[in-house]
Amino acid sequence: MVHLLASEVRQLLHNKFVVVLGDSVQRAVYKDLVLLLQKDCLLTLRQLKAKGEHTFEQDELVQGGQQGHMHNGTHYREVRQFCSGQHLVRFYFLTRAYSDYLEDVLEELQSSEHHPDLVIMNSCLWDITRYGEDFWPSYRRNLERLFGRLRQVLSESCLLVWNTAMPVGDKITSRFVPPEVQFAASSVKINVIEANFYSSAEAQKHGFDVLDLHFHFRRHTGKYLQTDGVHWNQCAHRHLSQLLLAHVADAWGVELPQRDPVDKWITDGPGRGRPGRRLERQPLVCGDQPACPLPRPLPLPGRQALLPTPSPRPPPFPLLSPQRHPIPLHQKDFKDCTEVLPPSQNLSECTQHSQERVDSSDQHSGMDSMKEQRLNPKGQLSQFRFNKHLLSSMLRISGNLDLTIRGNLKTYLELAVVTQNHESF
């Protein structure tokens, strides 16, 4: 998989309105996307753990968060937005797949001046841990309502990508998970897989895209999952962003750069059978860096390349260097000499090379020569023997003929017969 640079991500999402809805994991998806729109570096651990801050990488807190009371209840709200001259990315924190608050969000998006071009969404962990033990009927019912309303609200041109919930660890200590649920982490792992099955089936039923993040990260909980058993580190989120952007590019018909894949942020584990490789392009830890200049917009219709098309292939044969004067006739290539003579090679060397080819061909044409001699009792062709003198003479008289010295030995002999009245051998 080709990892996109910040300049390429800006070009892919040029003049796009992106909406991310979900829990704290989806908030990290939003943050990594906002960061990648500006510079090539990873999130810091502090940025990943921050919650409801007033600003992050030139974005703004629109509603909730530190503007009000901070808590871990089901009514927690946080709306963030990053806006530049050509990009608009917004995040809504959700604690349930469908609720009255979600209806307010959908109405806001529907009545907004700008309609979403891309919606990224997931809702799972809060649904299966914070709304009682008998959560399955309500969760499945909410999924049906959710995708039904999304089909009504979103435009036909809007791409919705449903992210499946990522794997959880064997031990869960995250603050939003109730203590009684933390002791049953093994059951939560199973419930996440079952919830992903129901949500994926419902999304596909309504014609929405599904990105199975649980599948992609199922082998990497030991190294990239944080100690709370729910959240993931910065390398995992950059890999997630690349998976998401590759999916979006394919859905929009955008051809990604055709270059050799770089090493992954997450290397393949032993289960894949391929050892991990060293990162050749490891970004630096983020600092206060200015945003990169914005690229030109992408052409919209048809399947277009994200970057300029590569230069045309070189010609199959090397081109001759330009000559100030025409190449003399004796320096042109022969059919018996496959290579072009360099200026330093003299005529005698080519003559010797051609004579060797002639001697070889003479062995195969001996019967034909004998037949011609029987048909010619006067021996008119006996003077045209296959020797160096004959070939040199043919090359010498060729200047008087309006022909290029190409062809096999038989052609040379015919030329010699035609011109024997002009010059004796």
Tab-separated table of C-alpha atoms in Angstrom:
chain	number	residue	atom	x	y	z
A	1	MET	CA	0.000	0.000	0.000
A	2	VAL	CA	1.359	3.401	-1.010
A	3	HIS	CA	1.505	5.845	1.902
A	4	LEU	CA	0.315	9.282	0.834
A	5	LEU	CA	2.186	12.410	1.740
A	6	ALA	CA	0.537	15.502	3.191
A	7	SER	CA	0.599	17.272	-0.171
A	8	GLU	CA	-1.137	14.316	-1.800
A	9	VAL	CA	-3.785	14.143	0.930
A	10	ARG	CA	-4.497	17.832	0.471
A	11	GLN	CA	-4.962	17.236	-3.220
A	12	LEU	CA	-7.223	14.229	-2.672
A	13	LEU	CA	-9.484	16.138	-0.250
A	14	HIS	CA	-9.310	19.457	-2.086
A	15	ASN	CA	-12.617	21.371	-1.785
A	16	LYS	CA	-14.130	18.489	0.208
A	17	PHE	CA	-16.307	18.624	3.328
A	18	VAL	CA	-15.407	15.666	5.556
A	19	VAL	CA	-17.497	14.704	8.604
A	20	VAL	CA	-16.306	12.236	11.246
A	21	LEU	CA	-18.805	10.864	13.778
A	22	GLY	CA	-18.074	8.522	16.654
A	23	ASP	CA	-16.336	7.993	19.962
A	24	SER	CA	-12.810	8.813	21.145
A	25	VAL	CA	-11.234	6.401	18.650
A	26	GLN	CA	-12.944	8.259	15.808
A	27	ARG	CA	-11.813	11.529	17.365
A	28	ALA	CA	-8.233	10.278	16.937
A	29	VAL	CA	-9.117	9.482	13.315
A	30	TYR	CA	-10.216	13.096	12.919
A	31	LYS	CA	-7.051	14.432	14.565
A	32	ASP	CA	-4.686	12.366	12.434
A	33	LEU	CA	-6.526	13.431	9.301
A	34	VAL	CA	-6.314	17.112	10.292
A	35	LEU	CA	-2.611	16.712	11.013
A	36	LEU	CA	-1.946	14.906	7.748
A	37	LEU	CA	-3.616	17.715	5.828
A	38	GLN	CA	-0.910	20.060	7.085
A	39	LYS	CA	2.376	18.193	7.598
A	40	ASP	CA	4.073	14.823	7.417
A	41	CYS	CA	4.402	13.793	11.031
A	42	LEU	CA	2.673	11.628	13.610
A	43	LEU	CA	0.457	12.578	16.483
A	44	THR	CA	2.080	12.826	19.891
A	45	LEU	CA	0.864	10.794	22.835
A	46	ARG	CA	-0.306	13.973	24.504
A	47	GLN	CA	-2.394	14.934	21.483
A	48	LEU	CA	-3.964	11.484	21.399
A	49	LYS	CA	-4.961	11.632	25.062
A	50	ALA	CA	-6.247	15.221	24.950
A	51	LYS	CA	-10.016	15.568	25.187
A	52	GLY	CA	-12.164	18.600	24.535
A	53	GLU	CA	-9.204	21.005	24.181
A	54	HIS	CA	-9.909	24.446	22.768
A	55	THR	CA	-7.598	24.037	19.784
A	56	PHE	CA	-5.633	21.310	18.066
A	57	GLU	CA	-3.362	21.942	15.056
A	58	GLN	CA	-5.240	25.080	13.990
A	59	ASP	CA	-8.719	23.613	14.484
A	60	GLU	CA	-11.290	24.972	16.916
A	61	LEU	CA	-13.656	23.610	19.519
A	62	VAL	CA	-17.140	24.545	18.306
A	63	GLN	CA	-19.279	23.062	21.068
A	64	GLY	CA	-18.911	21.077	24.291
A	65	GLY	CA	-15.602	19.847	25.593
A	66	GLN	CA	-13.785	22.308	27.823
A	67	GLN	CA	-16.364	24.958	27.038
A	68	GLY	CA	-18.579	23.176	29.527
A	69	HIS	CA	-18.313	20.532	32.229
A	70	MET	CA	-15.933	17.684	31.401
A	71	HIS	CA	-17.295	14.230	32.219
A	72	ASN	CA	-17.522	10.637	30.916
A	73	GLY	CA	-21.308	10.392	30.825
A	74	THR	CA	-23.474	9.412	27.886
A	75	HIS	CA	-24.468	13.053	27.407
A	76	TYR	CA	-20.932	14.266	26.773
A	77	ARG	CA	-20.712	16.523	23.696
A	78	GLU	CA	-17.745	17.663	21.646
A	79	VAL	CA	-17.835	19.269	18.201
A	80	ARG	CA	-14.565	20.212	16.505
A	81	GLN	CA	-13.823	21.759	13.128
A	82	PHE	CA	-10.772	22.380	10.962
A	83	CYS	CA	-11.262	24.883	8.162
A	84	SER	CA	-8.738	26.110	5.602
A	85	GLY	CA	-9.179	27.772	2.268
A	86	GLN	CA	-9.814	24.438	0.499
A	87	HIS	CA	-10.642	21.915	3.255
A	88	LEU	CA	-13.374	21.531	5.848
A	89	VAL	CA	-13.243	18.687	8.402
A	90	ARG	CA	-15.730	18.409	11.279
A	91	PHE	CA	-16.051	15.966	14.175
A	92	TYR	CA	-19.100	15.080	16.270
A	93	PHE	CA	-18.678	12.986	19.407
A	94	LEU	CA	-21.341	10.268	19.683
A	95	THR	CA	-22.194	7.901	22.509
A	96	ARG	CA	-24.930	5.990	20.671
A	97	ALA	CA	-25.582	4.898	17.102
A	98	TYR	CA	-28.950	6.648	16.977
A	99	SER	CA	-30.428	9.208	19.352
A	100	ASP	CA	-32.162	12.565	19.455
A	101	TYR	CA	-28.761	14.237	19.399
A	102	LEU	CA	-27.873	12.387	16.188
A	103	GLU	CA	-31.101	13.678	14.650
A	104	ASP	CA	-30.000	17.202	15.496
A	105	VAL	CA	-26.644	16.566	13.855
A	106	LEU	CA	-28.274	15.225	10.685
A	107	GLU	CA	-30.622	18.193	10.490
A	108	GLU	CA	-27.676	20.540	10.884
A	109	LEU	CA	-25.800	18.832	8.065
A	110	GLN	CA	-28.872	18.823	5.845
A	111	SER	CA	-29.587	22.528	6.335
A	112	SER	CA	-25.960	23.602	6.166
A	113	GLU	CA	-24.623	25.712	3.325
A	114	HIS	CA	-22.052	23.001	2.560
A	115	HIS	CA	-23.165	19.406	2.179
A	116	PRO	CA	-20.775	16.607	3.194
A	117	ASP	CA	-18.718	14.923	0.506
A	118	LEU	CA	-17.352	12.231	2.845
A	119	VAL	CA	-18.803	10.864	6.092
A	120	ILE	CA	-16.701	8.574	8.308
A	121	MET	CA	-18.586	6.948	11.153
A	122	ASN	CA	-18.611	4.256	13.841
A	123	SER	CA	-20.553	3.637	17.004
A	124	CYS	CA	-20.035	0.466	19.002
A	125	LEU	CA	-18.189	0.464	22.349
A	126	TRP	CA	-20.482	2.912	24.103
A	127	ASP	CA	-23.540	1.097	22.724
A	128	ILE	CA	-22.501	-2.293	24.117
A	129	THR	CA	-21.058	-1.137	27.466
A	130	ARG	CA	-23.121	1.839	28.698
A	131	TYR	CA	-26.756	0.994	28.040
A	132	GLY	CA	-27.443	-2.033	30.186
A	133	GLU	CA	-26.876	-5.720	29.791
A	134	ASP	CA	-29.698	-6.217	27.309
A	135	PHE	CA	-28.226	-3.930	24.683
A	136	TRP	CA	-28.486	-6.089	21.574
A	137	PRO	CA	-32.117	-5.338	20.610
A	138	SER	CA	-31.674	-1.596	21.003
A	139	TYR	CA	-28.325	-1.576	19.204
A	140	ARG	CA	-29.637	-3.454	16.169
A	141	ARG	CA	-32.759	-1.294	16.085
A	142	ASN	CA	-30.661	1.860	16.267
A	143	LEU	CA	-28.490	0.653	13.405
A	144	GLU	CA	-31.562	0.242	11.215
A	145	ARG	CA	-32.769	3.729	12.077
A	146	LEU	CA	-29.330	5.215	11.596
A	147	PHE	CA	-28.657	3.937	8.097
A	148	GLY	CA	-32.228	4.604	7.045
A	149	ARG	CA	-31.913	8.247	8.063
A	150	LEU	CA	-28.473	8.580	6.517
A	151	ARG	CA	-29.886	7.358	3.212
A	152	GLN	CA	-32.545	10.066	3.419
A	153	VAL	CA	-30.305	12.929	4.506
A	154	LEU	CA	-27.081	12.423	2.587
A	155	SER	CA	-26.873	13.307	-1.080
A	156	GLU	CA	-26.223	10.719	-3.740
A	157	SER	CA	-22.730	12.073	-4.315
A	158	CYS	CA	-21.766	11.740	-0.636
A	159	LEU	CA	-19.550	8.788	0.270
A	160	LEU	CA	-20.240	7.201	3.649
A	161	VAL	CA	-17.605	4.850	5.056
A	162	TRP	CA	-18.618	2.805	8.073
A	163	ASN	CA	-15.552	1.852	10.120
A	164	THR	CA	-15.908	-1.345	12.068
A	165	ALA	CA	-14.894	-1.118	15.720
A	166	MET	CA	-11.236	-1.880	16.318
A	167	PRO	CA	-10.155	-4.789	18.560
A	168	VAL	CA	-9.936	-4.319	22.316
A	169	GLY	CA	-7.360	-5.771	24.673
A	170	ASP	CA	-7.565	-8.606	27.158
A	171	LYS	CA	-7.648	-6.024	29.938
A	172	ILE	CA	-9.764	-2.867	29.722
A	173	THR	CA	-9.077	0.077	32.027
A	174	SER	CA	-10.487	2.978	30.005
A	175	ARG	CA	-12.415	5.469	32.124
A	176	PHE	CA	-15.605	5.490	30.085
A	177	VAL	CA	-16.093	1.726	30.547
A	178	PRO	CA	-17.940	0.903	33.799
A	179	PRO	CA	-15.962	-1.132	36.367
A	180	GLU	CA	-18.330	-4.086	36.138
A	181	VAL	CA	-17.667	-4.265	32.400
A	182	GLN	CA	-13.889	-3.928	32.767
A	183	PHE	CA	-13.767	-7.237	34.624
A	184	ALA	CA	-15.505	-8.913	31.674
A	185	ALA	CA	-13.068	-7.840	28.987
A	186	SER	CA	-13.169	-11.230	27.277
A	187	SER	CA	-16.898	-10.908	26.682
A	188	VAL	CA	-16.418	-7.372	25.366
A	189	LYS	CA	-13.982	-8.680	22.753
A	190	ILE	CA	-16.571	-11.153	21.526
A	191	ASN	CA	-19.357	-8.566	21.618
A	192	VAL	CA	-17.276	-6.197	19.469
A	193	ILE	CA	-16.919	-8.864	16.785
A	194	GLU	CA	-20.651	-9.587	16.866
A	195	ALA	CA	-21.509	-5.888	16.763
A	196	ASN	CA	-19.249	-5.436	13.762
A	197	PHE	CA	-21.096	-8.214	11.998
A	198	TYR	CA	-24.497	-6.610	12.542
A	199	SER	CA	-23.364	-3.079	11.667
A	200	SER	CA	-21.504	-4.152	8.524
A	201	ALA	CA	-24.474	-6.144	7.276
A	202	GLU	CA	-26.840	-3.231	7.888
A	203	ALA	CA	-24.517	-0.733	6.176
A	204	GLN	CA	-24.139	-2.926	3.124
A	205	LYS	CA	-27.874	-3.485	3.068
A	206	HIS	CA	-28.361	0.268	2.575
A	207	GLY	CA	-25.566	0.529	0.000
A	208	PHE	CA	-22.863	2.127	2.175
A	209	ASP	CA	-19.158	1.323	2.184
A	210	VAL	CA	-17.565	-0.668	5.012
A	211	LEU	CA	-13.914	-0.497	6.053
A	212	ASP	CA	-13.140	-3.485	8.271
A	213	LEU	CA	-10.600	-1.998	10.671
A	214	HIS	CA	-11.040	-4.909	13.080
A	215	PHE	CA	-9.654	-7.229	10.423
A	216	HIS	CA	-6.663	-4.994	9.631
A	217	PHE	CA	-5.625	-4.541	13.276
A	218	ARG	CA	-6.560	-7.930	14.719
A	219	ARG	CA	-2.883	-9.068	14.904
A	220	HIS	CA	-1.456	-5.849	16.347
A	221	THR	CA	-3.065	-5.407	19.758
A	222	GLY	CA	0.093	-6.481	21.575
A	223	LYS	CA	2.337	-3.762	20.136
A	224	TYR	CA	0.147	-0.850	19.062
A	225	LEU	CA	-2.781	-0.949	21.476
A	226	GLN	CA	-2.381	1.371	24.457
A	227	THR	CA	-2.436	0.104	28.029
A	228	ASP	CA	-6.109	1.017	28.578
A	229	GLY	CA	-7.076	-1.741	26.131
A	230	VAL	CA	-9.249	0.547	23.944
A	231	HIS	CA	-7.182	3.309	22.353
A	232	TRP	CA	-4.326	2.933	19.847
A	233	ASN	CA	-1.000	4.697	19.435
A	234	GLN	CA	0.050	7.190	16.753
A	235	CYS	CA	1.569	4.607	14.395
A	236	ALA	CA	-1.663	2.637	14.328
A	237	HIS	CA	-3.708	5.743	13.583
A	238	ARG	CA	-1.444	6.770	10.723
A	239	HIS	CA	-1.818	3.313	9.239
A	240	LEU	CA	-5.575	3.633	9.736
A	241	SER	CA	-5.590	6.965	7.909
A	242	GLN	CA	-3.723	5.476	4.970
A	243	LEU	CA	-6.201	2.604	4.751
A	244	LEU	CA	-9.086	5.043	4.868
A	245	LEU	CA	-7.624	7.381	2.246
A	246	ALA	CA	-6.847	4.506	-0.099
A	247	HIS	CA	-10.466	3.350	0.212
A	248	VAL	CA	-11.769	6.855	-0.461
A	249	ALA	CA	-9.498	7.328	-3.473
A	250	ASP	CA	-10.714	4.068	-4.966
A	251	ALA	CA	-14.367	4.986	-4.357
A	252	TRP	CA	-13.883	8.390	-5.991
A	253	GLY	CA	-12.044	6.942	-8.955
A	254	VAL	CA	-8.759	8.672	-8.151
A	255	GLU	CA	-5.606	6.875	-9.243
A	256	LEU	CA	-2.984	6.930	-6.531
A	257	PRO	CA	0.689	7.601	-7.299
A	258	GLN	CA	2.385	4.728	-9.102
A	259	ARG	CA	5.554	4.340	-7.093
A	260	ASP	CA	7.168	1.595	-5.083
A	261	PRO	CA	5.313	1.074	-1.788
A	262	VAL	CA	7.088	2.434	1.240
A	263	ASP	CA	7.409	0.486	4.428
A	264	LYS	CA	4.310	0.358	6.565
A	265	TRP	CA	3.810	2.091	9.874
A	266	ILE	CA	2.657	-1.303	11.097
A	267	THR	CA	4.865	-4.124	9.834
A	268	ASP	CA	3.481	-7.522	9.063
A	269	GLY	CA	3.593	-9.840	12.016
A	270	PRO	CA	4.675	-13.484	12.124
A	271	GLY	CA	1.193	-14.593	11.125
A	272	ARG	CA	1.701	-13.039	7.724
A	273	GLY	CA	4.886	-14.938	7.092
A	274	ARG	CA	6.820	-11.807	6.097
A	275	PRO	CA	9.293	-10.072	8.389
A	276	GLY	CA	8.900	-6.373	9.060
A	277	ARG	CA	11.254	-3.952	7.379
A	278	ARG	CA	12.924	-0.745	8.463
A	279	LEU	CA	10.995	2.468	7.968
A	280	GLU	CA	12.743	4.403	5.217
A	281	ARG	CA	10.602	7.520	5.551
A	282	GLN	CA	9.947	7.962	9.259
A	283	PRO	CA	8.313	11.330	9.970
A	284	LEU	CA	9.527	13.474	12.823
A	285	VAL	CA	7.562	14.157	15.963
A	286	CYS	CA	5.314	17.130	15.394
A	287	GLY	CA	6.290	20.578	16.453
A	288	ASP	CA	4.977	24.007	15.688
A	289	GLN	CA	5.453	23.947	11.941
A	290	PRO	CA	3.738	26.159	9.390
A	291	ALA	CA	1.111	24.563	7.217
A	292	CYS	CA	2.263	23.517	3.764
A	293	PRO	CA	1.025	25.444	0.709
A	294	LEU	CA	-2.176	24.110	-0.814
A	295	PRO	CA	-2.046	22.318	-4.171
A	296	ARG	CA	-4.118	22.834	-7.266
A	297	PRO	CA	-7.594	21.220	-7.307
A	298	LEU	CA	-8.170	17.770	-8.707
A	299	PRO	CA	-10.114	17.427	-11.952
A	300	LEU	CA	-13.498	16.044	-11.016
A	301	PRO	CA	-14.939	14.030	-13.935
A	302	GLY	CA	-13.640	10.569	-14.747
A	303	ARG	CA	-10.873	8.572	-13.177
A	304	GLN	CA	-7.920	10.898	-12.859
A	305	ALA	CA	-4.404	10.475	-11.606
A	306	LEU	CA	-3.589	12.037	-8.264
A	307	LEU	CA	-0.152	13.091	-9.459
A	308	PRO	CA	1.099	14.060	-12.931
A	309	THR	CA	1.452	11.064	-15.184
A	310	PRO	CA	4.962	9.600	-15.384
A	311	SER	CA	7.235	10.528	-18.253
A	312	PRO	CA	6.875	8.403	-21.410
A	313	ARG	CA	8.931	5.282	-21.768
A	314	PRO	CA	12.327	5.623	-23.464
A	315	PRO	CA	12.519	4.457	-27.093
A	316	PRO	CA	13.192	0.722	-27.511
A	317	PHE	CA	16.491	1.429	-29.276
A	318	PRO	CA	19.105	4.031	-28.321
A	319	LEU	CA	18.992	7.147	-30.436
A	320	LEU	CA	22.016	8.253	-32.419
A	321	SER	CA	23.723	11.391	-31.232
A	322	PRO	CA	23.122	14.352	-33.570
A	323	GLN	CA	25.672	14.708	-36.357
A	324	ARG	CA	26.826	18.021	-37.775
A	325	HIS	CA	27.396	16.501	-41.227
A	326	PRO	CA	25.654	13.613	-42.990
A	327	ILE	CA	27.129	10.237	-42.216
A	328	PRO	CA	29.272	9.034	-45.155
A	329	LEU	CA	27.923	6.079	-46.989
A	330	HIS	CA	30.710	3.776	-45.899
A	331	GLN	CA	29.847	4.404	-42.242
A	332	LYS	CA	26.210	3.300	-42.493
A	333	ASP	CA	25.155	0.028	-40.945
A	334	PHE	CA	24.863	-3.135	-42.916
A	335	LYS	CA	22.410	-5.924	-42.659
A	336	ASP	CA	25.293	-8.282	-42.008
A	337	CYS	CA	26.569	-5.942	-39.249
A	338	THR	CA	23.888	-5.550	-36.633
A	339	GLU	CA	25.654	-2.704	-34.779
A	340	VAL	CA	26.176	0.828	-36.049
A	341	LEU	CA	29.827	1.589	-36.690
A	342	PRO	CA	31.315	4.181	-34.393
A	343	PRO	CA	33.245	7.003	-36.090
A	344	SER	CA	36.564	5.526	-34.956
A	345	GLN	CA	36.038	2.187	-36.693
A	346	ASN	CA	37.493	2.070	-40.202
A	347	LEU	CA	36.102	0.386	-43.255
A	348	SER	CA	38.582	-2.433	-43.278
A	349	GLU	CA	37.380	-3.684	-39.896
A	350	CYS	CA	33.803	-3.835	-41.115
A	351	THR	CA	34.990	-5.470	-44.330
A	352	GLN	CA	36.795	-8.134	-42.343
A	353	HIS	CA	33.702	-8.679	-40.192
A	354	SER	CA	31.507	-8.936	-43.268
A	355	GLN	CA	33.935	-11.343	-44.909
A	356	GLU	CA	33.609	-13.716	-41.966
A	357	ARG	CA	29.819	-13.644	-42.362
A	358	VAL	CA	30.237	-14.239	-46.085
A	359	ASP	CA	32.535	-17.223	-45.558
A	360	SER	CA	29.984	-18.709	-43.191
A	361	SER	CA	27.140	-18.252	-45.640
A	362	ASP	CA	29.291	-19.720	-48.449
A	363	GLN	CA	29.380	-23.086	-46.741
A	364	HIS	CA	25.570	-23.271	-46.772
A	365	SER	CA	25.225	-22.095	-50.364
A	366	GLY	CA	27.863	-24.359	-51.929
A	367	MET	CA	25.316	-26.558	-53.723
A	368	ASP	CA	23.634	-23.508	-55.251
A	369	SER	CA	26.979	-22.234	-56.525
A	370	MET	CA	27.773	-25.580	-58.134
A	371	LYS	CA	24.389	-25.608	-59.822
A	372	GLU	CA	24.950	-22.125	-61.207
A	373	GLN	CA	28.356	-23.187	-62.524
A	374	ARG	CA	26.845	-26.212	-64.324
A	375	LEU	CA	24.294	-23.931	-65.949
A	376	ASN	CA	27.165	-21.632	-66.930
A	377	PRO	CA	29.694	-23.858	-68.780
A	378	LYS	CA	31.647	-20.824	-69.914
A	379	GLY	CA	32.449	-20.019	-66.327
A	380	GLN	CA	31.181	-16.435	-66.439
A	381	LEU	CA	30.647	-16.439	-62.679
A	382	SER	CA	33.960	-18.004	-61.780
A	383	GLN	CA	35.590	-14.613	-61.443
A	384	PHE	CA	33.113	-13.660	-58.666
A	385	ARG	CA	34.642	-15.733	-55.925
A	386	PHE	CA	33.855	-15.154	-52.256
A	387	ASN	CA	37.000	-13.371	-51.252
A	388	LYS	CA	37.984	-10.141	-49.638
A	389	HIS	CA	38.970	-8.560	-52.937
A	390	LEU	CA	35.481	-9.080	-54.402
A	391	LEU	CA	33.706	-7.598	-51.395
A	392	SER	CA	36.049	-4.602	-51.315
A	393	SER	CA	35.380	-3.965	-55.002
A	394	MET	CA	31.616	-4.187	-54.443
A	395	LEU	CA	31.860	-1.636	-51.655
A	396	ARG	CA	33.927	0.635	-53.890
A	397	ILE	CA	31.569	0.601	-56.892
A	398	SER	CA	28.452	1.008	-54.680
A	399	GLY	CA	29.042	4.755	-54.714
A	400	ASN	CA	28.054	4.800	-58.381
A	401	LEU	CA	24.711	3.152	-57.660
A	402	ASP	CA	21.694	4.824	-56.197
A	403	LEU	CA	21.297	2.008	-53.645
A	404	THR	CA	22.100	1.488	-49.987
A	405	ILE	CA	24.562	-1.289	-49.334
A	406	ARG	CA	22.096	-3.609	-47.605
A	407	GLY	CA	21.011	-7.122	-48.382
A	408	ASN	CA	22.550	-10.502	-48.458
A	409	LEU	CA	25.428	-11.811	-50.510
A	410	LYS	CA	23.175	-12.793	-53.398
A	411	THR	CA	22.093	-9.163	-53.816
A	412	TYR	CA	25.718	-8.082	-53.885
A	413	LEU	CA	26.474	-10.608	-56.616
A	414	GLU	CA	23.533	-9.414	-58.716
A	415	LEU	CA	24.747	-5.841	-58.362
A	416	ALA	CA	28.203	-6.914	-59.432
A	417	VAL	CA	26.821	-8.652	-62.565
A	418	VAL	CA	24.848	-5.551	-63.511
A	419	THR	CA	27.814	-3.260	-63.080
A	420	GLN	CA	30.540	-5.481	-64.541
A	421	ASN	CA	30.461	-3.459	-67.761
A	422	HIS	CA	31.278	-0.281	-65.833
A	423	GLU	CA	34.378	-1.520	-64.074
A	424	SER	CA	36.417	-4.722	-64.400
A	425	PHE	CA	37.303	-6.760	-61.342
